[in-house]
Coordinates of N, CA, C and O in Angstrom, one line a residue:
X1 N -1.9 10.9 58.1 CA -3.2 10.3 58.0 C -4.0 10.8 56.8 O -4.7 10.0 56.1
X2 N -3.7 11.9 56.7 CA -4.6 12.4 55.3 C -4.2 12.2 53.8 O -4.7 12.5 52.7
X3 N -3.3 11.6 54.0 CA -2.3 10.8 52.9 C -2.8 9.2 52.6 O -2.9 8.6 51.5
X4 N -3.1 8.8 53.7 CA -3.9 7.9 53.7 C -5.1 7.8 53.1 O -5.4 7.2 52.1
X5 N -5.6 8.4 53.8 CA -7.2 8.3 53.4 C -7.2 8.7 51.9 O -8.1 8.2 51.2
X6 N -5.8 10.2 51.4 CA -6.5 10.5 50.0 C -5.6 9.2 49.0 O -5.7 9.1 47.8
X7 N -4.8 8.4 49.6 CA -4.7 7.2 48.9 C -5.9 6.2 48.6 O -6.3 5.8 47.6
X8 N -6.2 6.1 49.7 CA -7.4 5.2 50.1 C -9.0 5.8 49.0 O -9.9 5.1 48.5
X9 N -8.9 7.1 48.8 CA -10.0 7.7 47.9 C -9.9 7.2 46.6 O -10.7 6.8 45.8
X10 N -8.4 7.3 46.6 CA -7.9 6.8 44.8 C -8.1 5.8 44.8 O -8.3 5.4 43.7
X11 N -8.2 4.9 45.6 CA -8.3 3.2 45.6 C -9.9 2.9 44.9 O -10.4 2.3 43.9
X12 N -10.3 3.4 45.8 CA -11.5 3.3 45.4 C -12.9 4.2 44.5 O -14.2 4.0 44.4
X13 N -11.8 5.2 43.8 CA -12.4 6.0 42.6 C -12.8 7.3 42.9 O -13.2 8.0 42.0
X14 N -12.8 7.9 44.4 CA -13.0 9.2 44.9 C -12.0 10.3 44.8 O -10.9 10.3 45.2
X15 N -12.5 11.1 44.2 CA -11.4 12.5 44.1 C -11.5 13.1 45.8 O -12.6 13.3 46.2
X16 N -10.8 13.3 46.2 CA -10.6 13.6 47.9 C -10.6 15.0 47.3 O -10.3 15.2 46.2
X17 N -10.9 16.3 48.7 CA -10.6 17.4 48.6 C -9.1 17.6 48.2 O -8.3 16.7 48.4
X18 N -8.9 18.8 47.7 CA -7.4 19.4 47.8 C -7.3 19.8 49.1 O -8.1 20.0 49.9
X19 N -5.6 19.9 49.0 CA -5.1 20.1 51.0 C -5.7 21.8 50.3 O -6.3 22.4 51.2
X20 N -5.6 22.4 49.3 CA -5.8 23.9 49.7 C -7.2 24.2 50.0 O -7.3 25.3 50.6
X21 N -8.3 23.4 49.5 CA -9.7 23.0 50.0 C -9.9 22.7 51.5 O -10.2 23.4 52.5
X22 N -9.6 21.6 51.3 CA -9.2 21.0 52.9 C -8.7 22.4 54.4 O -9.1 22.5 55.5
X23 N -7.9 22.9 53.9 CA -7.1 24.0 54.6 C -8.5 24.7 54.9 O -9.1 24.7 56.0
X24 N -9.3 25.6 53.5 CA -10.3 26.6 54.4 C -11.5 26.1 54.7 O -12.4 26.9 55.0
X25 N -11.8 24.8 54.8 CA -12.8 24.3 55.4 C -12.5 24.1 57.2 O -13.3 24.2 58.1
X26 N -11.2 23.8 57.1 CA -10.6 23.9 58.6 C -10.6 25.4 59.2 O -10.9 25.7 60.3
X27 N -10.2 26.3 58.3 CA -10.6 27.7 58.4 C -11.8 28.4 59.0 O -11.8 29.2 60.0
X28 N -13.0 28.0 58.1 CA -13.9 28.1 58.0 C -14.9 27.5 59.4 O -15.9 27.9 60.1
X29 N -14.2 26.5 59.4 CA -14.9 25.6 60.7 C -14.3 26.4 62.1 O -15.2 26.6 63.0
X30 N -13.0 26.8 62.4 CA -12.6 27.1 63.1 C -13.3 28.8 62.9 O -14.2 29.1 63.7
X31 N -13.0 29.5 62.2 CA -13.6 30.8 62.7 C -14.9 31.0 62.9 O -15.3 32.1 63.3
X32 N -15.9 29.8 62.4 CA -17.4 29.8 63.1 C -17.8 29.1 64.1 O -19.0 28.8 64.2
X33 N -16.5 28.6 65.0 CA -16.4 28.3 66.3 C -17.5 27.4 66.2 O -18.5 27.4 66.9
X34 N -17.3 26.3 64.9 CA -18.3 25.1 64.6 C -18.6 23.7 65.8 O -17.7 22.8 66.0
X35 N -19.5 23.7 66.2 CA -19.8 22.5 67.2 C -20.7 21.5 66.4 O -20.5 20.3 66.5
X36 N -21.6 22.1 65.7 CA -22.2 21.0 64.7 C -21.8 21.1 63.3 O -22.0 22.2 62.7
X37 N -21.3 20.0 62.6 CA -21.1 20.5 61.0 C -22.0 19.1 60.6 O -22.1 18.0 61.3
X38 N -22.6 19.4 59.4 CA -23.2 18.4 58.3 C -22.1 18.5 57.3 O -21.5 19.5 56.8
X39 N -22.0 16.8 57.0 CA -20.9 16.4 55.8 C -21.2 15.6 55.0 O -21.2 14.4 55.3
X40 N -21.8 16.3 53.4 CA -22.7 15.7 52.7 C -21.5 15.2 52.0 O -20.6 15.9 51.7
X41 N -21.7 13.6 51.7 CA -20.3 13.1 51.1 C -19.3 12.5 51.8 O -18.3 13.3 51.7
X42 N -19.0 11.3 52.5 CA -18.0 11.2 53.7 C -16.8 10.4 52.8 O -15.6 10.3 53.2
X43 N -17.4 9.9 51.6 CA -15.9 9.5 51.0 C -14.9 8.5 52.0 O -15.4 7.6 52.5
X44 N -13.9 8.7 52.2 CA -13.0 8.0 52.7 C -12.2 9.1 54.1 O -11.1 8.9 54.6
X45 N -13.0 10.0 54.2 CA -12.7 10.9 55.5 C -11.9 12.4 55.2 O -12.1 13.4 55.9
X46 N -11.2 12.3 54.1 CA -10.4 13.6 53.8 C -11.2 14.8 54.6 O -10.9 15.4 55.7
X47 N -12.1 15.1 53.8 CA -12.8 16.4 54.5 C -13.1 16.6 55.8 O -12.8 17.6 56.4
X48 N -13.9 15.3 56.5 CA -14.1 15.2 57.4 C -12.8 15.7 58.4 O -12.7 16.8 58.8
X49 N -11.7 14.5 58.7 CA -10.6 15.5 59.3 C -10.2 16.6 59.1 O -9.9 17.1 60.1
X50 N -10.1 17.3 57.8 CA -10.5 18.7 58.2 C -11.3 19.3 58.6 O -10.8 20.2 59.3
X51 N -12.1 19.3 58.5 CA -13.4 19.8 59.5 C -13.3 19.7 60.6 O -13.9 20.5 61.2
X52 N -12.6 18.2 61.4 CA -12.4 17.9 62.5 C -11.6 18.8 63.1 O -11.9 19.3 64.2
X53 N -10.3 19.1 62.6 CA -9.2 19.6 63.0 C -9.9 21.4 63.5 O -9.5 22.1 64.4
X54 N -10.6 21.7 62.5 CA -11.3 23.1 62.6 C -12.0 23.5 64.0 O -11.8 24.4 64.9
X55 N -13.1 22.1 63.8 CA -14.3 22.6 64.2 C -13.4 22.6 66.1 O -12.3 22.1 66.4
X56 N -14.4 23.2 67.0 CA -14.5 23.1 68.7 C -13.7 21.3 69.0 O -13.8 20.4 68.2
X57 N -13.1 21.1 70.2 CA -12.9 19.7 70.9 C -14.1 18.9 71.0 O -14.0 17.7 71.1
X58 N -15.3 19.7 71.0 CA -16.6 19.2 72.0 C -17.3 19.2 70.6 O -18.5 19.0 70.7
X59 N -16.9 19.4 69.4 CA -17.8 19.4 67.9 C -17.8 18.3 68.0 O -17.0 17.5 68.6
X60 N -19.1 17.9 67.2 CA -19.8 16.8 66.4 C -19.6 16.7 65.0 O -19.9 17.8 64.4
X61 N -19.2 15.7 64.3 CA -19.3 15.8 62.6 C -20.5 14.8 62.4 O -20.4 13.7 62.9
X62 N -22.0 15.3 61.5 CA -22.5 14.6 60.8 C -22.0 14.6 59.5 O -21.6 15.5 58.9
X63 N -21.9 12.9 59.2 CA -21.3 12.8 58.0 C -22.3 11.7 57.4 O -22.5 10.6 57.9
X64 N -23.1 12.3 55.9 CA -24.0 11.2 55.3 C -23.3 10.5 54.1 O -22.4 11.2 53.5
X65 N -23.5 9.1 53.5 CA -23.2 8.6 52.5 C -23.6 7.6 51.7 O -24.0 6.9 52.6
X66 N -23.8 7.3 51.0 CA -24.5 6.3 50.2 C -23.8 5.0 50.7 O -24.5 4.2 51.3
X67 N -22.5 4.9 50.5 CA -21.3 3.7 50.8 C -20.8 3.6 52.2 O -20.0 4.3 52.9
X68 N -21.4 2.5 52.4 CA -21.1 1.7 53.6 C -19.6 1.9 54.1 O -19.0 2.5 55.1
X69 N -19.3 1.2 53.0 CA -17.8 0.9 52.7 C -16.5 2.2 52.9 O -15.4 2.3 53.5
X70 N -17.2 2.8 52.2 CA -16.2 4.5 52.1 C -16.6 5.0 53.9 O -15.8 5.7 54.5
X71 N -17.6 4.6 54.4 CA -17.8 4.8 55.6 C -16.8 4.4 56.6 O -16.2 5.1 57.4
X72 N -16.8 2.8 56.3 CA -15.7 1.8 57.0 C -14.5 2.8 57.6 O -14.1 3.3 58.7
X73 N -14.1 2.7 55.9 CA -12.4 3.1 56.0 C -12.3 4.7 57.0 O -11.4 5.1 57.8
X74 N -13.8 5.6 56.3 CA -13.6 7.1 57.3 C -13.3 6.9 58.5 O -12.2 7.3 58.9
X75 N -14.5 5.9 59.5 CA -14.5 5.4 60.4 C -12.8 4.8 61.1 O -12.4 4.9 62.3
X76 N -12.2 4.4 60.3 CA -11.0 4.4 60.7 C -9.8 5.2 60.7 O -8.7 4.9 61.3
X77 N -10.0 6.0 59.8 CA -9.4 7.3 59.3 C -9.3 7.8 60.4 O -8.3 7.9 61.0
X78 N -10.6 8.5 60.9 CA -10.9 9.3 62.1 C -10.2 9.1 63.2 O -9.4 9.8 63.8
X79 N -10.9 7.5 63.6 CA -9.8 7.2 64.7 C -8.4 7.3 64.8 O -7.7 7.5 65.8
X80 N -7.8 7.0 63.3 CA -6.3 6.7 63.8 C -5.6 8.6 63.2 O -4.5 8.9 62.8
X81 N -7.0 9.4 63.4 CA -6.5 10.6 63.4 C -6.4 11.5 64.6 O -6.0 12.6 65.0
X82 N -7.0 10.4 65.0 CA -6.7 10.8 67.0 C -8.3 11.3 67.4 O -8.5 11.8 68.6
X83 N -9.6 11.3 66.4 CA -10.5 11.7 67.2 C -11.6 10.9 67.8 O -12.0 9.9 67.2
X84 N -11.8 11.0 68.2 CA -12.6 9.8 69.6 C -14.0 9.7 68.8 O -14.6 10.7 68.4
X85 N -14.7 8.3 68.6 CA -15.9 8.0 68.2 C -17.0 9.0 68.4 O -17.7 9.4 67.6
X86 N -16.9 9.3 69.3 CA -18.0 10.5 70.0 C -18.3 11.6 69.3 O -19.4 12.2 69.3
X87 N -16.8 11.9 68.6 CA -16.9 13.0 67.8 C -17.8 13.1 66.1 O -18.3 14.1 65.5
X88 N -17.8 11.3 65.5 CA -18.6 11.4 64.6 C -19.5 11.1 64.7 O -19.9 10.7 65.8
X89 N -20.5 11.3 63.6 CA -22.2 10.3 63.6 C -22.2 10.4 62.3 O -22.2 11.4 61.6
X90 N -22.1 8.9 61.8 CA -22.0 8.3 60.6 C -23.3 8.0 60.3 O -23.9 7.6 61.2
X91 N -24.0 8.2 58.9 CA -24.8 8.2 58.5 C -25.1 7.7 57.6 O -25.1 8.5 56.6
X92 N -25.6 6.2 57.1 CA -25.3 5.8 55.7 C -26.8 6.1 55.1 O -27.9 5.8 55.7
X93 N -26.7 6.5 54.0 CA -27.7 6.5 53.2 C -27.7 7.9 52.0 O -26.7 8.5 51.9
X94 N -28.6 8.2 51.3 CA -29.2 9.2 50.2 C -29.2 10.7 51.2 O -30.1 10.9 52.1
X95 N -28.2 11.7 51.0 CA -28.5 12.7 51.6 C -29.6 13.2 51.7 O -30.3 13.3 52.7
X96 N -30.1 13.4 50.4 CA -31.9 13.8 50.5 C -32.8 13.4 50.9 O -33.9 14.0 51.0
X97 N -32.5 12.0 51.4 CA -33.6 11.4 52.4 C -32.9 11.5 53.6 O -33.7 11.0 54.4
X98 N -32.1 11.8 54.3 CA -31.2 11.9 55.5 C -31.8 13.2 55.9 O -32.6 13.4 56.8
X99 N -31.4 14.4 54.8 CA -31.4 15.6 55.8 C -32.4 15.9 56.4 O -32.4 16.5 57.5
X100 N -33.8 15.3 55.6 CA -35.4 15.9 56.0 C -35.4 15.8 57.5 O -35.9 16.5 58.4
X101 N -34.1 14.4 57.7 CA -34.5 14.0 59.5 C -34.0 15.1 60.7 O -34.4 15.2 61.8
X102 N -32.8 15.9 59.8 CA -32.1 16.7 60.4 C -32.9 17.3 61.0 O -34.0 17.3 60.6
X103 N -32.4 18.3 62.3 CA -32.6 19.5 63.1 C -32.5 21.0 61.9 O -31.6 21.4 61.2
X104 N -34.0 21.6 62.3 CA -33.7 22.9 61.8 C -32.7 24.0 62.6 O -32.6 23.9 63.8
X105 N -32.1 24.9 62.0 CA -31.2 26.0 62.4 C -30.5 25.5 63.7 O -30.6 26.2 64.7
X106 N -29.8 24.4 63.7 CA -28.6 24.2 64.5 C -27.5 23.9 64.8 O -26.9 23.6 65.8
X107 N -27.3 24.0 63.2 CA -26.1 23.3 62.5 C -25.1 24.7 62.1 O -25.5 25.7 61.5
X108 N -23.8 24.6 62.5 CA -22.5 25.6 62.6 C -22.1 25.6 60.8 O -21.7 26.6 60.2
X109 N -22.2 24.5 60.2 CA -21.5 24.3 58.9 C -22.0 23.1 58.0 O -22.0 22.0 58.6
X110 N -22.3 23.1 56.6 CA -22.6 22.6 56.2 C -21.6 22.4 54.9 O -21.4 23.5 54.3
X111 N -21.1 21.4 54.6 CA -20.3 20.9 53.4 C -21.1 19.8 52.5 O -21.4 18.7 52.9
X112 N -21.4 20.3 51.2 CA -21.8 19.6 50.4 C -20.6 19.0 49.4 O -19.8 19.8 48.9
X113 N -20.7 18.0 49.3 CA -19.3 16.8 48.6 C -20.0 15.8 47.9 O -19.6 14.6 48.0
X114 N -21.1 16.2 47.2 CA -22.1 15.6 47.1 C -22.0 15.5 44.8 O -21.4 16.1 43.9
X115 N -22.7 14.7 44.9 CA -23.0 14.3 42.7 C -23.4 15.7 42.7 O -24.1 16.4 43.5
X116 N -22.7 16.2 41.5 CA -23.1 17.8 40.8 C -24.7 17.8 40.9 O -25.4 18.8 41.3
X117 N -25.4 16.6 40.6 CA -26.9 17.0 40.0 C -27.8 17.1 41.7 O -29.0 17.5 41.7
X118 N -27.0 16.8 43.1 CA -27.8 16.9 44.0 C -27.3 18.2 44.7 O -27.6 18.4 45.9
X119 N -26.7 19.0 44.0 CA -26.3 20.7 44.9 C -26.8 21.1 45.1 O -27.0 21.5 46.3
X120 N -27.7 21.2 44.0 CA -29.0 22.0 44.7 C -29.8 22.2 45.8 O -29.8 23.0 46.7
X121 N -30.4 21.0 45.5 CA -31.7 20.5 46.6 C -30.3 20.5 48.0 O -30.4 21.5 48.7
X122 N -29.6 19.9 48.3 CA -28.9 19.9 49.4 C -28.5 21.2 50.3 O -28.5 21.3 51.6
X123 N -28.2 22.5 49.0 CA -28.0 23.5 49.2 C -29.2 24.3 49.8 O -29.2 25.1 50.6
X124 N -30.2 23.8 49.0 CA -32.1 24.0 49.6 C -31.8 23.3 51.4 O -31.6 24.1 52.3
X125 N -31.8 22.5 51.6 CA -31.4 21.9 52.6 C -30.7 22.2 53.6 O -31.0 21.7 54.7
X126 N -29.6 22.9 53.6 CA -28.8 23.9 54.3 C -29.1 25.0 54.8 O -28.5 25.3 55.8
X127 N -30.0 25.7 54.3 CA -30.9 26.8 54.7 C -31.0 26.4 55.8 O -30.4 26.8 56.8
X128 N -32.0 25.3 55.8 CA -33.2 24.9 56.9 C -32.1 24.6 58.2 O -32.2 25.0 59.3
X129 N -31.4 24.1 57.7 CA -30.4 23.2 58.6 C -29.5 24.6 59.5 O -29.6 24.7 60.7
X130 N -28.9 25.5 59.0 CA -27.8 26.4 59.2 C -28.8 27.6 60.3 O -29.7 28.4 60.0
X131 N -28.1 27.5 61.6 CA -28.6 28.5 62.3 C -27.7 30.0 61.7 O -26.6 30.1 61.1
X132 N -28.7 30.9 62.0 CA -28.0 32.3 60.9 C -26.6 32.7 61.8 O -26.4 33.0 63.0
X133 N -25.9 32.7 60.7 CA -24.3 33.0 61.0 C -23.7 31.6 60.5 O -22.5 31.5 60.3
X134 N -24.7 30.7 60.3 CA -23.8 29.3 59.8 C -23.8 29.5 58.6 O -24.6 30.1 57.8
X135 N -22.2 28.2 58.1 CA -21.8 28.3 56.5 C -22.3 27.7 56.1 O -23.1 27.1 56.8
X136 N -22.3 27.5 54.8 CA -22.7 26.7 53.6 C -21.5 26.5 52.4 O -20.9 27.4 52.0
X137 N -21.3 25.6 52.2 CA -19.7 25.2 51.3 C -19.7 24.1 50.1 O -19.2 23.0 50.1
X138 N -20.4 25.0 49.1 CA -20.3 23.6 48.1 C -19.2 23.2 47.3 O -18.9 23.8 46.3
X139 N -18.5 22.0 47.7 CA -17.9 21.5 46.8 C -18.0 21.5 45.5 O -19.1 21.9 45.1
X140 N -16.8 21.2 44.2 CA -16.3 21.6 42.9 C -17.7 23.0 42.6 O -18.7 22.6 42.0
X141 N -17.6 24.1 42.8 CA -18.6 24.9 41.9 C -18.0 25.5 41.0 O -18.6 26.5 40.6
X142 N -16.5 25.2 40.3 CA -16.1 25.4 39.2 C -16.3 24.7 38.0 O -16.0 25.1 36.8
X143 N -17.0 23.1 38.7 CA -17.5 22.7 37.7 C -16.3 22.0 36.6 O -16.6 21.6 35.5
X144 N -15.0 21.9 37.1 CA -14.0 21.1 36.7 C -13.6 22.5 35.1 O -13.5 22.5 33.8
X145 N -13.5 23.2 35.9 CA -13.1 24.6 34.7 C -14.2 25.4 33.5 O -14.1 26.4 32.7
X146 N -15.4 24.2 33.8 CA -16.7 24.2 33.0 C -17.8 25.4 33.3 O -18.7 25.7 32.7
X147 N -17.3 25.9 34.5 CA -18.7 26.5 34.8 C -18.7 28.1 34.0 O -19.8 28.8 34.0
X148 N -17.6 28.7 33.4 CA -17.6 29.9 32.8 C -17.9 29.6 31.5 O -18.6 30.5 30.8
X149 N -17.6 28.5 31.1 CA -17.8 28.0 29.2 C -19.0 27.6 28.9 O -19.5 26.5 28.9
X150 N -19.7 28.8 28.5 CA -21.0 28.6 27.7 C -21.8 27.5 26.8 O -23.0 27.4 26.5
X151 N -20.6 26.6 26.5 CA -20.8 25.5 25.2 C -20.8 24.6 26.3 O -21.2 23.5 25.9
X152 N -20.6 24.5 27.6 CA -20.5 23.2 28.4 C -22.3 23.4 28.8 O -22.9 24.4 29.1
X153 N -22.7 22.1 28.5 CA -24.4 22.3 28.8 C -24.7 20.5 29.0 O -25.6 20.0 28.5
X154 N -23.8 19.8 29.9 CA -24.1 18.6 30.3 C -24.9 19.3 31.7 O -24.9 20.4 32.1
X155 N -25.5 18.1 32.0 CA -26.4 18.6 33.5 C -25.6 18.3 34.3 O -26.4 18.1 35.2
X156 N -24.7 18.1 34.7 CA -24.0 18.3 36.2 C -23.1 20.2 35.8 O -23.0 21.1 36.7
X157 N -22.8 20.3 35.0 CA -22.5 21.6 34.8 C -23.7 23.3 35.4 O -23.9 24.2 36.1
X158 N -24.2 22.5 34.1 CA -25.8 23.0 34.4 C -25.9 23.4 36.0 O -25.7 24.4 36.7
X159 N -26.5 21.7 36.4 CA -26.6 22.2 37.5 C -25.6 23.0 38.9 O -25.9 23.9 39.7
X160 N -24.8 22.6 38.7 CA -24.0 24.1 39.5 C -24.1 25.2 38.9 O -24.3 26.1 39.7
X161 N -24.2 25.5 37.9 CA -24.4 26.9 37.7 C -25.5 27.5 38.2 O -25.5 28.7 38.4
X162 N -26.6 26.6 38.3 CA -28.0 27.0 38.9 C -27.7 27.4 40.1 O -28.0 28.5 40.5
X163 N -27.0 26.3 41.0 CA -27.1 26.1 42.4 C -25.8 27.4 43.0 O -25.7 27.4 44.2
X164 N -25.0 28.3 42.2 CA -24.2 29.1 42.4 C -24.9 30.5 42.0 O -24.4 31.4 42.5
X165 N -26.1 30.8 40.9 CA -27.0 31.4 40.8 C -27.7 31.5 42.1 O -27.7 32.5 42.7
X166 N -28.4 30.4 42.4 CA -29.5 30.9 43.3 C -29.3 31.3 44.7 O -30.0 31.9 45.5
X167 N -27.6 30.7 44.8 CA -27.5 31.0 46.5 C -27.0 32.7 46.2 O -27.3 33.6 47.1
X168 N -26.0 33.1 44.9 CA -25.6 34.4 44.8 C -26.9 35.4 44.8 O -26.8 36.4 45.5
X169 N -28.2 35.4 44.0 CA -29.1 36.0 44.0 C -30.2 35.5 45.1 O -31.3 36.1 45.0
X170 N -30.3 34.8 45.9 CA -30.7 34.7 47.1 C -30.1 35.7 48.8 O -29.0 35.7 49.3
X171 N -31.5 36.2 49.1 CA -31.7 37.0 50.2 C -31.3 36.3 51.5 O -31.5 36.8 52.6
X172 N -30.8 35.2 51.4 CA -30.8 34.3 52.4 C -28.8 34.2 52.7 O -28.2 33.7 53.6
X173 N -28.5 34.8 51.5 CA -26.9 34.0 51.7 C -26.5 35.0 51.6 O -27.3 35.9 51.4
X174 N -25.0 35.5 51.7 CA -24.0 36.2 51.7 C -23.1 35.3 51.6 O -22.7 34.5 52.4
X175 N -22.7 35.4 49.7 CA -22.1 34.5 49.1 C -20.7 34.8 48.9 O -20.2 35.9 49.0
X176 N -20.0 33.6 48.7 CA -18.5 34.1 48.2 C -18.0 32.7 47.7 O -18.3 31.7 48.3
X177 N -17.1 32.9 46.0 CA -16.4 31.7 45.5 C -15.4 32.1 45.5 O -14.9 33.1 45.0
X178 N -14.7 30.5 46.6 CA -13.6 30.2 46.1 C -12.4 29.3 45.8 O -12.4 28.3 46.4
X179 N -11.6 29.6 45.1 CA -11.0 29.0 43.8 C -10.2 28.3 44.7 O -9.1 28.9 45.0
X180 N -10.4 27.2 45.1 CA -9.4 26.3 46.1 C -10.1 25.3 45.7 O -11.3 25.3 45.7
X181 N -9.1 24.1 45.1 CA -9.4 23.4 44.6 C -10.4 22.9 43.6 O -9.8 22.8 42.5
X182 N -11.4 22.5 43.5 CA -12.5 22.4 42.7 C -13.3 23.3 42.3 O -14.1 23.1 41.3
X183 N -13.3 24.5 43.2 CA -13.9 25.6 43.6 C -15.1 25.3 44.4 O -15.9 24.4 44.0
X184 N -15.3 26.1 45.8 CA -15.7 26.0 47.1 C -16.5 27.4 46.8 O -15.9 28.4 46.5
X185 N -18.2 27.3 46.9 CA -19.1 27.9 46.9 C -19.5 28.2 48.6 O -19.7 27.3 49.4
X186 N -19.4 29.3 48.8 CA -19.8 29.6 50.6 C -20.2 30.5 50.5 O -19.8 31.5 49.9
X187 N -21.2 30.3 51.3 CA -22.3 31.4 51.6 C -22.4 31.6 53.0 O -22.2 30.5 53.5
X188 N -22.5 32.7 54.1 CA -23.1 32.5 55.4 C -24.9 33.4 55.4 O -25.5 34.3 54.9
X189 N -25.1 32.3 56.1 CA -26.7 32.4 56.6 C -27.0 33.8 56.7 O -26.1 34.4 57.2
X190 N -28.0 34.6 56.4 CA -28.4 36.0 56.9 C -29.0 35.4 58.5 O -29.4 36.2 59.3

């Protein structure tokens, strides 16, 4: 099924997680015995079923997206990955106008899969959302090999380096990067 879907990404212009990404997000989900995760980014489902596979039987995936469409196909992804409607809540629209609606501190895991220039604020957003002991997991913060090279100064670069700055020198996270696939920014909540 996940062959699927990361065909189905290519089809439609989405870089899907790597399985070695994919793998510690299932990790991750599973060792924080996750019942609610936020899925900034639902793409064509890749991540999502891992997370699924991670998180509790009785977990919930919120999963937000701009594309209807990339929704569709998740939507069917899910199911024919054996997990029962109940388990998602699909959410179309602008994460940044989505999360405001969200619940504070009740959320097990948060994955951002989101445009380099919205890490930030989303990452701002995770705080609020993540009861303490919950993750925080930004997608590519290597920045596609860019984030160490001083001469790289487009703003989607930029901005991860900010947003890998503020959560490393923030009182709020206990940070850790790692180099799985795009590179996965995780922090857990103090």
């Amino acid at each position: 099924m996940l062959q699927t879907a990361r065909n189905l990404a290519l089809e439609v212009g989405l870089a899907a997680v790597s399985p070695g990404a994919g793998s510690v997000l299932s990790l991750l989900a599973a060792a924080g015995n996750a019942k609610a995760v936020v899925e900034i980014g639902t793409g064509t489902g890749v991540s999502g079923v891992w997370l699924l596979r991670g998180m509790r039987p009785d977990g919930v995936l919120t999963t937000i997206d701009v594309e209807n469409e990339h929704q569709r196909i998740a939507r069917r992804i899910f199911q024919k990955a054996g997990f029962a409607a109940s388990r998602t809540r699909i959410i179309t629209g602008r994460a940044l106008d989505v999360l405001p609606r969200l619940a504070d501190n009740v959320y097990d895991l948060v994955f951002v899969d989101a445009e380099a220039t919205e890490a930030g604020a989303c990452a701002e957003a995770a705080l609020r959302l993540l009861r303490p002991g919950g993750i925080l997991v930004v997608n590519g913060a290597l920045a596609g090999g860019r984030i160490s090279d001083p001469a790289a100064r487009d703003v989607d670069t930029i901005t991860i380096r900010e947003t890998v700055k503020a959560v490393r020198e923030s009182e709020d996270w206990i940070p850790a990067l790692i180099p799985s696939g795009g590179g996965l920014l995780t922090a857990v909540k103090r």
